[in-house]
Tab-separated table of C-alpha atoms and ligand atoms in Angstrom:
chain	number	residue	atom	x	y	z
A	1	MET	CA	-76.980	-45.572	-58.749
A	2	VAL	CA	-74.890	-42.937	-56.744
A	3	ALA	CA	-75.936	-39.304	-57.637
A	4	GLY	CA	-73.114	-37.127	-59.126
A	5	LEU	CA	-70.998	-40.173	-60.191
A	6	ASP	CA	-70.461	-41.741	-63.519
A	7	GLN	CA	-72.325	-44.992	-63.350
A	8	TYR	CA	-71.143	-48.391	-64.424
A	9	GLY	CA	-72.180	-51.920	-63.671
A	10	VAL	CA	-72.164	-55.575	-64.538
A	11	PHE	CA	-75.355	-57.257	-65.920
A	12	GLY	CA	-75.790	-60.920	-65.064
A	13	ASN	CA	-78.064	-63.549	-63.460
A	14	PRO	CA	-76.858	-64.791	-61.054
A	15	ILE	CA	-74.553	-61.883	-60.235
A	16	GLY	CA	-74.089	-62.112	-56.407
A	17	HIS	CA	-70.584	-63.655	-56.642
A	18	SER	CA	-69.196	-61.342	-59.312
A	19	LYS	CA	-65.711	-60.196	-58.610
A	20	SER	CA	-66.052	-57.234	-61.135
A	21	PRO	CA	-67.267	-54.615	-58.624
A	22	LEU	CA	-64.168	-55.250	-56.588
A	23	ILE	CA	-61.814	-55.218	-59.601
A	24	HIS	CA	-63.257	-51.873	-60.955
A	25	ARG	CA	-63.308	-50.242	-57.599
A	26	LEU	CA	-59.607	-51.067	-57.279
A	27	PHE	CA	-58.911	-49.762	-60.731
A	28	ALA	CA	-60.727	-46.630	-59.983
A	29	GLU	CA	-58.935	-46.048	-56.716
A	30	GLN	CA	-55.513	-46.681	-58.484
A	31	THR	CA	-56.165	-44.329	-61.473
A	32	ARG	CA	-58.081	-41.731	-59.357
A	33	GLN	CA	-61.342	-41.939	-61.413
A	34	THR	CA	-64.513	-40.815	-59.695
A	35	MET	CA	-66.990	-43.446	-60.718
A	36	ASN	CA	-69.515	-45.937	-59.264
A	37	TYR	CA	-69.682	-49.666	-60.323
A	38	GLU	CA	-72.319	-52.003	-59.179
A	39	ALA	CA	-73.424	-55.587	-59.639
A	40	LEU	CA	-76.919	-55.490	-61.287
A	41	LEU	CA	-79.183	-58.517	-61.321
A	42	ALA	CA	-80.947	-58.405	-64.620
A	43	PRO	CA	-84.255	-60.385	-65.009
A	44	LEU	CA	-83.708	-63.576	-67.246
A	45	ASP	CA	-86.761	-62.671	-69.230
A	46	GLY	CA	-86.125	-58.843	-69.443
A	47	PHE	CA	-82.625	-58.027	-70.180
A	48	ALA	CA	-83.145	-55.491	-73.117
A	49	THR	CA	-85.497	-53.452	-71.049
A	50	PHE	CA	-83.325	-53.582	-67.928
A	51	ALA	CA	-80.162	-52.554	-69.725
A	52	SER	CA	-81.913	-49.865	-71.847
A	53	ASP	CA	-83.393	-48.335	-68.565
A	54	PHE	CA	-79.872	-48.321	-67.037
A	55	PHE	CA	-78.527	-46.309	-69.916
A	56	ALA	CA	-81.601	-44.055	-70.078
A	57	ARG	CA	-80.967	-43.061	-66.491
A	58	GLY	CA	-77.431	-41.945	-67.321
A	59	GLY	CA	-75.452	-45.194	-67.031
A	60	ARG	CA	-72.176	-44.797	-68.869
A	61	GLY	CA	-71.007	-48.320	-69.405
A	62	ALA	CA	-71.615	-51.916	-68.364
A	63	ASN	CA	-69.932	-55.329	-68.420
A	64	VAL	CA	-72.163	-58.212	-69.360
A	65	THR	CA	-71.905	-61.841	-68.097
A	66	VAL	CA	-73.811	-65.074	-68.273
A	67	PRO	CA	-76.300	-65.509	-69.750
A	68	PHE	CA	-76.717	-62.208	-71.562
A	69	LYS	CA	-73.744	-61.763	-73.885
A	70	GLU	CA	-75.629	-62.610	-76.930
A	71	GLN	CA	-78.554	-60.324	-75.946
A	72	ALA	CA	-76.046	-57.476	-75.368
A	73	PHE	CA	-74.732	-58.089	-78.807
A	74	ALA	CA	-78.283	-57.588	-80.167
A	75	LEU	CA	-78.788	-54.522	-78.059
A	76	ALA	CA	-75.638	-52.648	-79.160
A	77	THR	CA	-76.190	-50.065	-81.973
A	78	GLN	CA	-72.571	-50.220	-82.915
A	79	LEU	CA	-70.115	-53.125	-82.691
A	80	SER	CA	-66.387	-53.519	-82.479
A	81	GLU	CA	-64.811	-55.967	-85.094
A	82	ARG	CA	-63.838	-58.397	-82.326
A	83	ALA	CA	-67.400	-58.397	-80.785
A	84	GLU	CA	-68.847	-58.904	-84.347
A	85	ARG	CA	-66.589	-61.937	-84.751
A	86	ALA	CA	-67.309	-63.250	-81.273
A	87	GLY	CA	-71.077	-62.945	-81.778
A	88	ALA	CA	-71.225	-61.705	-78.180
A	89	VAL	CA	-70.659	-58.638	-76.149
A	90	ASN	CA	-69.141	-58.402	-72.699
A	91	THR	CA	-68.700	-54.598	-72.513
A	92	LEU	CA	-71.200	-51.849	-73.417
A	93	CYS	CA	-70.174	-48.171	-73.651
A	94	ARG	CA	-72.724	-45.366	-74.119
A	95	HIS	CA	-71.304	-42.436	-76.059
A	96	ALA	CA	-72.424	-38.806	-75.708
A	97	ASP	CA	-74.350	-39.006	-78.979
A	98	GLY	CA	-76.433	-41.906	-77.712
A	99	THR	CA	-74.638	-44.633	-79.539
A	100	LEU	CA	-74.377	-47.890	-77.530
A	101	LEU	CA	-71.009	-49.487	-78.501
A	102	GLY	CA	-70.739	-53.287	-77.898
A	103	ASP	CA	-67.227	-54.675	-77.550
A	104	ASN	CA	-65.807	-57.939	-76.406
A	105	THR	CA	-62.639	-57.719	-74.301
A	106	ASP	CA	-62.470	-61.486	-73.254
A	107	GLY	CA	-60.027	-62.466	-76.000
A	108	ALA	CA	-57.856	-59.459	-75.465
A	109	GLY	CA	-57.815	-60.259	-71.743
A	110	LEU	CA	-56.717	-63.702	-72.436
A	111	VAL	CA	-53.937	-62.689	-74.916
A	112	ARG	CA	-52.614	-60.093	-72.451
A	113	ASP	CA	-52.653	-62.632	-69.599
A	114	LEU	CA	-50.731	-65.218	-71.887
A	115	MET	CA	-48.253	-62.870	-73.450
A	116	ILE	CA	-47.576	-60.306	-70.868
A	117	ASN	CA	-48.381	-61.750	-67.513
A	118	ALA	CA	-47.135	-65.378	-68.302
A	119	GLN	CA	-44.617	-64.379	-70.943
A	120	TRP	CA	-45.788	-67.203	-73.218
A	121	PRO	CA	-45.254	-66.315	-76.805
A	122	LEU	CA	-48.104	-67.171	-79.264
A	123	LYS	CA	-46.443	-66.487	-82.671
A	124	ALA	CA	-45.737	-69.665	-84.471
A	125	GLN	CA	-47.104	-71.831	-81.699
A	126	ARG	CA	-49.341	-74.847	-82.142
A	127	ILE	CA	-52.277	-74.061	-80.011
A	128	LEU	CA	-55.012	-76.534	-78.884
A	129	LEU	CA	-58.384	-74.906	-77.814
A	130	LEU	CA	-60.639	-77.217	-75.874
A	131	GLY	CA	-64.476	-76.527	-76.350
A	132	ALA	CA	-66.621	-74.797	-78.908
A	133	GLY	CA	-69.041	-72.722	-76.894
A	134	GLY	CA	-69.221	-69.018	-76.256
A	135	ALA	CA	-66.009	-68.937	-74.258
A	136	VAL	CA	-63.926	-70.274	-77.238
A	137	ARG	CA	-65.724	-68.239	-79.916
A	138	GLY	CA	-65.077	-65.101	-77.797
A	139	VAL	CA	-61.197	-65.560	-77.896
A	140	LEU	CA	-60.504	-66.930	-81.464
A	141	GLN	CA	-60.014	-63.716	-83.259
A	142	PRO	CA	-57.466	-62.112	-80.784
A	143	LEU	CA	-55.617	-65.395	-80.635
A	144	LEU	CA	-55.415	-65.736	-84.488
A	145	ALA	CA	-54.327	-62.055	-84.529
A	146	GLN	CA	-51.043	-63.248	-82.866
A	147	GLN	CA	-50.233	-65.608	-85.736
A	148	PRO	CA	-49.996	-69.057	-84.251
A	149	SER	CA	-48.756	-71.728	-86.626
A	150	GLU	CA	-52.244	-73.383	-86.160
A	151	ILE	CA	-55.143	-73.546	-83.718
A	152	VAL	CA	-56.966	-76.908	-83.389
A	153	ILE	CA	-60.404	-76.683	-81.834
A	154	ALA	CA	-61.331	-80.014	-80.176
A	155	ASN	CA	-64.908	-80.481	-78.826
A	156	ARG	CA	-67.160	-83.303	-77.599
A	157	THR	CA	-69.520	-82.241	-80.324
A	158	LEU	CA	-67.462	-82.288	-83.476
A	159	SER	CA	-69.996	-80.222	-85.566
A	160	LYS	CA	-69.687	-77.244	-83.245
A	161	ALA	CA	-65.836	-77.222	-83.540
A	162	GLU	CA	-66.341	-77.464	-87.380
A	163	ALA	CA	-68.673	-74.501	-87.534
A	164	LEU	CA	-66.257	-72.376	-85.409
A	165	ALA	CA	-63.284	-73.332	-87.605
A	166	GLN	CA	-65.224	-72.394	-90.677
A	167	HIS	CA	-66.334	-69.079	-89.186
A	168	PHE	CA	-62.763	-67.985	-88.391
A	169	ALA	CA	-60.997	-69.773	-91.445
A	170	ASP	CA	-60.239	-66.454	-93.122
A	171	LEU	CA	-58.282	-65.178	-90.152
A	172	GLY	CA	-55.713	-68.004	-90.054
A	173	PRO	CA	-55.067	-71.717	-89.873
A	174	VAL	CA	-57.948	-73.199	-87.734
A	175	LEU	CA	-58.875	-76.917	-87.697
A	176	ALA	CA	-61.549	-78.923	-85.911
A	177	SER	CA	-61.065	-82.261	-84.205
A	178	GLU	CA	-62.467	-84.883	-81.917
A	179	PHE	CA	-60.779	-85.294	-78.683
A	180	ALA	CA	-59.710	-88.885	-79.559
A	181	TRP	CA	-58.084	-87.908	-82.818
A	182	LEU	CA	-55.518	-85.810	-80.912
A	183	GLN	CA	-52.276	-87.786	-80.964
A	184	GLN	CA	-49.515	-85.142	-81.364
A	185	PRO	CA	-48.195	-82.764	-78.571
A	186	PHE	CA	-49.079	-79.054	-78.642
A	187	ASP	CA	-47.076	-75.971	-77.522
A	188	ILE	CA	-50.071	-74.483	-75.660
A	189	ILE	CA	-53.362	-75.943	-74.608
A	190	ILE	CA	-56.275	-73.590	-73.530
A	191	ASN	CA	-59.271	-75.204	-71.806
A	192	GLY	CA	-62.342	-73.333	-72.752
A	193	THR	CA	-64.852	-76.059	-71.912
A	194	SER	CA	-67.163	-75.695	-68.884
A	195	ALA	CA	-66.185	-79.056	-67.709
A	196	SER	CA	-64.006	-77.682	-64.911
A	197	LEU	CA	-67.128	-76.146	-63.326
A	198	SER	CA	-68.134	-79.528	-62.229
A	199	GLY	CA	-64.568	-80.854	-61.702
A	200	ALA	CA	-64.809	-82.923	-64.942
A	201	LEU	CA	-62.117	-83.214	-67.570
A	202	PRO	CA	-62.575	-83.341	-71.352
A	203	PRO	CA	-61.429	-86.878	-72.518
A	204	LEU	CA	-58.003	-85.934	-73.821
A	205	PRO	CA	-55.240	-88.300	-74.879
A	206	ALA	CA	-52.141	-87.829	-72.805
A	207	ALA	CA	-50.183	-87.483	-76.117
A	208	VAL	CA	-51.266	-83.820	-76.418
A	209	ILE	CA	-48.782	-82.952	-73.586
A	210	ARG	CA	-44.974	-83.111	-74.157
A	211	ALA	CA	-43.418	-83.162	-70.590
A	212	GLY	CA	-41.404	-80.126	-69.870
A	213	HIS	CA	-42.674	-78.292	-72.919
A	214	THR	CA	-46.502	-77.951	-73.217
A	215	ARG	CA	-47.940	-74.961	-71.366
A	216	CYS	CA	-51.519	-75.255	-70.163
A	217	TYR	CA	-54.160	-72.562	-69.443
A	218	ASP	CA	-57.661	-73.088	-67.932
A	219	MET	CA	-60.117	-70.269	-68.533
A	220	MET	CA	-61.726	-71.223	-65.350
A	221	TYR	CA	-60.181	-70.440	-61.948
A	222	SER	CA	-60.384	-71.657	-58.468
A	223	ALA	CA	-58.402	-71.635	-55.248
A	224	GLU	CA	-57.046	-75.148	-55.859
A	225	PRO	CA	-55.743	-76.230	-59.225
A	226	THR	CA	-58.691	-76.841	-61.777
A	227	ALA	CA	-59.011	-80.528	-62.635
A	228	PHE	CA	-57.557	-79.721	-66.152
A	229	ASN	CA	-54.469	-78.019	-64.646
A	230	GLN	CA	-54.020	-80.880	-62.170
A	231	TRP	CA	-54.111	-83.396	-65.053
A	232	ALA	CA	-51.706	-81.406	-67.017
A	233	GLN	CA	-49.273	-80.865	-64.099
A	234	ASP	CA	-49.379	-84.766	-63.472
A	235	LEU	CA	-48.326	-85.357	-67.074
A	236	GLY	CA	-45.485	-82.905	-66.629
A	237	ALA	CA	-46.622	-79.890	-68.323
A	238	ALA	CA	-44.014	-77.070	-68.316
A	239	ALA	CA	-46.499	-74.510	-66.790
A	240	CYS	CA	-50.086	-74.229	-65.766
A	241	MET	CA	-52.157	-71.062	-65.276
A	242	ASP	CA	-55.800	-70.530	-64.354
A	243	GLY	CA	-58.143	-67.796	-65.804
A	244	LEU	CA	-58.072	-65.293	-62.828
A	245	GLY	CA	-55.701	-63.206	-64.779
A	246	MET	CA	-57.888	-63.313	-67.826
A	247	LEU	CA	-60.826	-61.974	-65.667
A	248	VAL	CA	-58.701	-59.052	-64.512
A	249	GLU	CA	-57.346	-58.196	-67.889
A	250	GLN	CA	-60.684	-58.330	-69.623
A	251	ALA	CA	-61.831	-55.812	-67.053
A	252	ALA	CA	-58.778	-53.710	-67.572
A	253	GLU	CA	-59.592	-53.522	-71.282
A	254	ALA	CA	-63.228	-52.451	-70.460
A	255	PHE	CA	-61.911	-49.804	-68.051
A	256	LEU	CA	-59.592	-48.488	-70.745
A	257	LEU	CA	-62.455	-48.229	-73.195
A	258	TRP	CA	-64.644	-46.353	-70.716
A	259	ARG	CA	-62.103	-44.055	-69.041
A	260	GLY	CA	-59.257	-43.751	-71.497
A	261	VAL	CA	-56.736	-44.972	-69.017
A	262	ARG	CA	-55.290	-48.468	-68.668
A	263	PRO	CA	-55.022	-49.562	-64.959
A	264	ASP	CA	-52.075	-51.665	-63.697
A	265	SER	CA	-53.621	-55.028	-63.398
A	266	ALA	CA	-50.777	-56.622	-61.384
A	267	PRO	CA	-51.713	-55.432	-57.904
A	268	VAL	CA	-55.404	-56.018	-58.504
A	269	LEU	CA	-54.645	-59.689	-59.646
A	270	ALA	CA	-52.576	-60.161	-56.496
A	271	ALA	CA	-55.440	-58.828	-54.282
A	272	LEU	CA	-57.890	-61.226	-55.993
A	273	ARG	CA	-55.532	-64.192	-55.701
A	274	GLU	CA	-55.221	-63.480	-51.958
A	275	GLN	CA	-58.903	-63.225	-51.481
A	276	LEU	CA	-59.498	-66.468	-53.433
A	277	ALA	CA	-56.841	-68.394	-51.316
A	278	ALA	CA	-58.439	-66.927	-48.044
A	279	SER	CA	-61.919	-68.181	-49.117
A	280	ALA	CA	-60.724	-71.701	-49.723
B	301	ATR	P1	-69.516	-71.330	-72.550
B	301	ATR	O1	-70.279	-70.065	-72.899
B	301	ATR	O2	-68.950	-71.242	-71.139
B	301	ATR	O3	-68.486	-71.635	-73.593
B	301	ATR	P2	-71.250	-73.224	-73.585
B	301	ATR	O4	-71.550	-72.510	-74.841
B	301	ATR	O5	-72.469	-73.936	-72.947
B	301	ATR	O6	-70.636	-72.370	-72.453
B	301	ATR	O7	-70.063	-74.323	-74.108
B	301	ATR	C1	-69.598	-75.177	-73.202
B	301	ATR	C2	-68.491	-75.972	-73.809
B	301	ATR	O8	-67.920	-76.967	-72.825
B	301	ATR	C3	-68.925	-76.841	-75.020
B	301	ATR	O9	-67.834	-76.834	-75.981
B	301	ATR	C4	-69.118	-78.155	-74.338
B	301	ATR	O10	-69.118	-79.200	-75.283
B	301	ATR	P3	-70.414	-79.606	-76.209
B	301	ATR	O11	-70.351	-78.587	-77.217
B	301	ATR	O12	-70.004	-80.978	-76.748
B	301	ATR	O13	-71.638	-79.488	-75.399
B	301	ATR	C5	-68.026	-78.234	-73.319
B	301	ATR	N1	-68.217	-79.204	-72.153
B	301	ATR	C6	-69.157	-79.002	-71.163
B	301	ATR	N2	-68.949	-80.036	-70.265
B	301	ATR	C7	-67.962	-80.962	-70.827
B	301	ATR	C8	-67.328	-82.047	-70.395
B	301	ATR	N3	-67.775	-82.727	-69.378
B	301	ATR	N4	-66.364	-82.736	-71.282
B	301	ATR	C9	-66.035	-82.082	-72.415
B	301	ATR	N5	-66.689	-80.895	-72.890
B	301	ATR	C10	-67.518	-80.323	-72.035
């Protein structure tokens, strides 16, 4: 912590490669906010104590990443509706009265990246969401709020997709599917599986892509196209994006919550893209 500055940080384990300190430093410079933001390695078996101590020492807010988002959900004393739905918290904000607000900005970040940065409309679109883990659960409510004509959740373990579809059924048309059952093209496909991490691909039938029409988004990012985006590109997808913009936009949403000002994400995204390319 730096004396005299408003303190923020990101809790994770591991945390060494987090881009959040750079993103928030650039946001703070751009908006002339006097604050300090650090990567904080929380112990795997002591998240609650570690986080509570940070806020007891005056910490104003924090981002939360793997594997602590569910524990941050439990720690928060107040939850935003989107965090409640996601069952996970990626942003904590301590108010003057001691309340610890838990929010989840992942889905809003994805929606901004799709609709504003990429200019992909979501309303009345057929959307295929791949995966049924925390990443997908975190984005379903903000996606459904844009009124797609339907969202199909496809997952290797069908029961997990079914449970998610049921959990969000009151917010719009959500269906669950096995990968192999998918025989129709979609307007937008969003990969929320962790398969890209190991360069693997979900076993998707090629029929889900209509050449020149279907747009594909991978929540993962890398210097080279992800395995999923490469596959989609080879099948003639109209456009492919990775999740670097989502990372910057979820951070911008957190920054807005903490500081009351929305930073301009475009120059920060450009700086990160350049850094990623240089590291390849
Ligand atoms: P996260 O929080 O990143 O979503 P998670 O909760 O562990 O992580 O979920 C990972 C998701 O990626 C799951 O939907 C998982 O499928 P299962 O539910 O069947 O385990 C999916 N996944 C991981 N590796 C995959 C692969 N090689 N092919 C297809 N799906 C995969």
